[in-house]
């Protein structure tokens, strides 16, 4: 083996160790929470608003990490009951929750709307972290 090859080999193993360490740090530092931990429950409130049944929606960040910029898929969403835009605001086919502000771990956000039939809402994107 030439001196040059030996140097290259040492360099390569040092580089591998460096990247392995980096990957471990990244995995350990990130959280086990995902968009799937944003759970949405919808139930009939029993009231009618503008002739439409009212639905109570409860969004829970069912994990320990904070999530912000939470967007729900809400294509075609309509409501005969007005919704506070600081809680839910429509932007095209998605709805921004609490103006993109963070939901801490296990926080809930509730809102009500009225329409028939109810809409199937599901989380479409968010920014996860920081974690506690
Ligand atoms: C929260 O997550 C736990 C464990 O994954 C699950 O059993 C529970 O039903 C979830 N709660 C809600 C409100 O979705
Ligand atoms: C629905 O939400 C309204 C307004 O927050 C509340 O007064 C009512 O108790 C809720 N109904 C149910 C069945 O959760
Ligand atoms: C949201 O609604 C749920 C279910 O009705 C209730 O348990 C929770 O306390 C409410 N959260 C807030 C922040 O009002």
CSV table of C-alpha atoms and ligand atoms in Angstrom, one decimal:
chain,number,residue,atom,x,y,z
A,1,UNK,CA,0.0,0.0,0.0
A,2,UNK,CA,1.4,3.4,-0.9
A,3,UNK,CA,1.6,6.2,1.7
A,4,UNK,CA,-1.0,8.1,-0.3
A,5,UNK,CA,-3.5,5.3,-0.1
A,6,UNK,CA,-3.0,4.9,3.6
A,7,UNK,CA,-3.7,8.6,4.1
A,8,UNK,CA,-6.8,8.3,2.0
A,9,UNK,CA,-8.1,5.3,4.0
A,10,UNK,CA,-7.5,7.0,7.3
A,11,UNK,CA,-9.3,10.1,6.0
A,12,UNK,CA,-12.3,8.0,4.8
A,13,UNK,CA,-12.7,6.3,8.1
A,14,UNK,CA,-12.5,9.6,10.0
A,15,UNK,CA,-15.1,11.1,7.7
A,16,UNK,CA,-17.4,8.1,8.2
A,17,UNK,CA,-17.1,8.4,12.0
A,18,UNK,CA,-17.8,12.1,11.8
A,19,UNK,CA,-21.0,11.5,9.7
A,20,UNK,CA,-22.2,8.6,11.9
A,21,UNK,CA,-21.8,10.8,15.0
A,22,UNK,CA,-23.7,13.6,13.2
A,23,UNK,CA,-26.5,11.2,12.3
A,24,UNK,CA,-26.8,9.9,15.9
A,25,UNK,CA,-26.9,13.5,17.2
A,26,UNK,CA,-29.6,14.4,14.7
A,27,UNK,CA,-31.8,11.3,15.5
A,28,UNK,CA,-31.4,11.8,19.3
A,29,UNK,CA,-32.1,15.5,19.1
A,30,UNK,CA,-35.3,15.2,17.0
A,31,UNK,CA,-38.6,14.1,18.5
A,32,UNK,CA,-40.8,11.1,18.0
A,33,UNK,CA,-43.7,13.3,17.3
A,34,UNK,CA,-45.2,13.6,13.8
A,35,UNK,CA,-48.1,15.1,11.9
A,36,UNK,CA,-50.0,11.9,12.9
A,37,UNK,CA,-50.0,13.1,16.5
A,38,UNK,CA,-52.3,15.9,15.6
A,39,UNK,CA,-55.7,14.2,16.3
A,40,UNK,CA,-59.0,15.7,15.3
A,41,UNK,CA,-62.3,14.8,16.8
A,42,UNK,CA,-65.6,16.0,15.5
A,43,UNK,CA,-68.9,15.7,17.3
A,44,UNK,CA,-72.4,17.0,16.9
A,45,UNK,CA,-73.1,19.8,19.4
A,46,UNK,CA,-76.8,19.4,19.1
A,47,UNK,CA,-77.4,23.0,18.1
A,48,UNK,CA,-78.4,24.4,14.7
A,49,UNK,CA,-76.9,27.6,13.3
A,50,UNK,CA,-78.5,29.1,10.2
A,51,UNK,CA,-80.4,25.9,9.6
A,52,UNK,CA,-77.2,23.7,9.6
A,53,UNK,CA,-76.2,21.3,12.3
A,54,UNK,CA,-73.3,22.5,14.4
A,55,UNK,CA,-70.1,20.5,14.9
A,56,UNK,CA,-67.6,20.8,17.7
A,57,UNK,CA,-64.1,20.1,16.6
A,58,UNK,CA,-61.3,19.4,19.0
A,59,UNK,CA,-57.8,19.4,17.7
A,60,UNK,CA,-55.2,17.8,20.1
A,61,UNK,CA,-51.5,17.8,19.8
A,62,UNK,CA,-51.3,14.3,21.2
A,63,UNK,CA,-47.5,14.2,21.8
A,64,UNK,CA,-44.9,15.9,23.9
A,65,UNK,CA,-43.4,18.1,21.2
A,66,UNK,CA,-44.6,21.5,20.2
A,67,UNK,CA,-46.0,21.9,16.7
A,68,UNK,CA,-46.6,25.1,14.9
A,69,UNK,CA,-47.8,26.3,11.4
A,70,UNK,CA,-50.4,23.5,11.7
A,71,UNK,CA,-52.5,23.3,8.5
A,72,UNK,CA,-55.5,21.2,8.0
A,73,UNK,CA,-56.8,20.0,4.7
A,74,UNK,CA,-60.2,21.6,4.4
A,75,UNK,CA,-61.1,21.6,0.7
A,76,UNK,CA,-64.5,23.1,0.1
A,77,UNK,CA,-64.9,24.0,3.7
A,78,UNK,CA,-68.0,26.1,4.5
A,79,UNK,CA,-69.7,27.2,7.6
A,80,UNK,CA,-73.0,29.0,8.3
A,81,UNK,CA,-71.5,29.9,11.7
A,82,UNK,CA,-68.6,32.4,11.6
A,83,UNK,CA,-65.3,31.1,12.9
A,84,UNK,CA,-62.8,33.4,14.6
A,85,UNK,CA,-60.0,33.6,12.0
A,86,UNK,CA,-57.4,33.7,14.8
A,87,UNK,CA,-58.5,30.1,15.5
A,88,UNK,CA,-59.1,28.8,12.0
A,89,UNK,CA,-58.5,30.7,8.7
A,90,UNK,CA,-59.0,29.4,5.2
A,91,UNK,CA,-56.2,29.7,2.7
A,92,UNK,CA,-57.3,28.0,-0.4
A,93,UNK,CA,-57.7,24.3,0.2
A,94,UNK,CA,-56.1,24.4,3.6
A,95,UNK,CA,-57.0,26.0,6.9
A,96,UNK,CA,-54.3,27.5,9.2
A,97,UNK,CA,-54.8,26.8,12.9
A,98,UNK,CA,-54.3,29.5,15.5
A,99,UNK,CA,-52.5,31.8,13.0
A,100,UNK,CA,-49.6,29.3,12.8
A,101,UNK,CA,-48.9,29.8,16.5
A,102,UNK,CA,-47.4,26.8,18.4
A,103,UNK,CA,-49.5,24.2,20.1
A,104,UNK,CA,-47.6,22.9,23.0
A,105,UNK,CA,-47.5,19.2,23.7
A,106,UNK,CA,-51.0,17.9,24.6
A,107,UNK,CA,-52.6,21.2,24.0
A,108,UNK,CA,-56.1,21.3,22.6
A,109,UNK,CA,-57.7,23.8,20.3
A,110,UNK,CA,-61.5,23.8,19.9
A,111,UNK,CA,-63.8,25.4,17.4
A,112,UNK,CA,-67.3,25.0,16.1
A,113,UNK,CA,-68.8,25.2,12.6
A,114,UNK,CA,-72.1,24.5,11.1
A,115,UNK,CA,-72.7,22.7,7.8
A,116,UNK,CA,-74.3,19.5,6.5
A,117,UNK,CA,-72.6,17.2,5.9
A,118,UNK,CA,-69.6,17.7,8.2
A,119,UNK,CA,-66.2,18.0,6.6
A,120,UNK,CA,-63.5,15.4,6.9
A,121,UNK,CA,-60.6,17.5,8.2
A,122,UNK,CA,-57.1,16.1,8.6
A,123,UNK,CA,-53.7,17.6,9.3
A,124,UNK,CA,-51.8,18.3,6.1
A,125,UNK,CA,-48.6,20.0,7.4
A,126,UNK,CA,-46.9,21.4,10.5
A,127,UNK,CA,-43.5,22.4,11.8
A,128,UNK,CA,-42.4,20.1,14.6
A,129,UNK,CA,-40.4,21.1,17.7
A,130,UNK,CA,-38.7,22.2,19.7
A,131,UNK,CA,-39.1,19.3,22.0
A,132,UNK,CA,-39.3,19.1,25.7
B,1,LIG,C1,-53.6,10.0,21.9
B,1,LIG,O1,-52.6,9.0,21.6
B,1,LIG,C2,-52.9,7.8,22.3
B,1,LIG,C3,-51.7,6.8,22.0
B,1,LIG,O2,-51.3,6.8,20.7
B,1,LIG,C4,-54.2,7.2,21.8
B,1,LIG,O3,-54.4,6.0,22.4
B,1,LIG,C5,-55.3,8.2,22.1
B,1,LIG,O4,-56.5,7.7,21.5
B,1,LIG,C6,-54.9,9.5,21.4
B,1,LIG,N1,-55.9,10.5,21.9
B,1,LIG,C7,-56.7,11.2,21.0
B,1,LIG,C8,-57.6,12.2,21.6
B,1,LIG,O5,-56.7,11.0,19.8
B,2,LIG,C1,-69.8,22.5,21.7
B,2,LIG,O1,-69.1,23.7,21.8
B,2,LIG,C2,-69.9,24.7,22.5
B,2,LIG,C3,-69.1,26.0,22.4
B,2,LIG,O2,-67.8,25.9,22.8
B,2,LIG,C4,-70.1,24.3,23.9
B,2,LIG,O3,-70.8,25.3,24.6
B,2,LIG,C5,-70.8,22.9,23.9
B,2,LIG,O4,-70.9,22.5,25.3
B,2,LIG,C6,-70.1,21.9,23.1
B,2,LIG,N1,-71.0,20.7,23.0
B,2,LIG,C7,-70.5,19.5,23.1
B,2,LIG,C8,-71.5,18.4,22.9
B,2,LIG,O5,-69.3,19.3,23.3
B,3,LIG,C1,-61.7,21.3,24.0
B,3,LIG,O1,-62.8,20.3,24.0
B,3,LIG,C2,-62.5,19.1,24.7
B,3,LIG,C3,-63.6,18.2,24.5
B,3,LIG,O2,-64.8,18.8,24.6
B,3,LIG,C4,-62.2,19.5,26.2
B,3,LIG,O3,-61.9,18.3,26.9
B,3,LIG,C5,-61.1,20.5,26.3
B,3,LIG,O4,-60.9,20.9,27.6
B,3,LIG,C6,-61.3,21.7,25.4
B,3,LIG,N1,-60.1,22.5,25.4
B,3,LIG,C7,-60.1,23.8,25.5
B,3,LIG,C8,-58.8,24.5,25.4
B,3,LIG,O5,-61.1,24.5,25.6
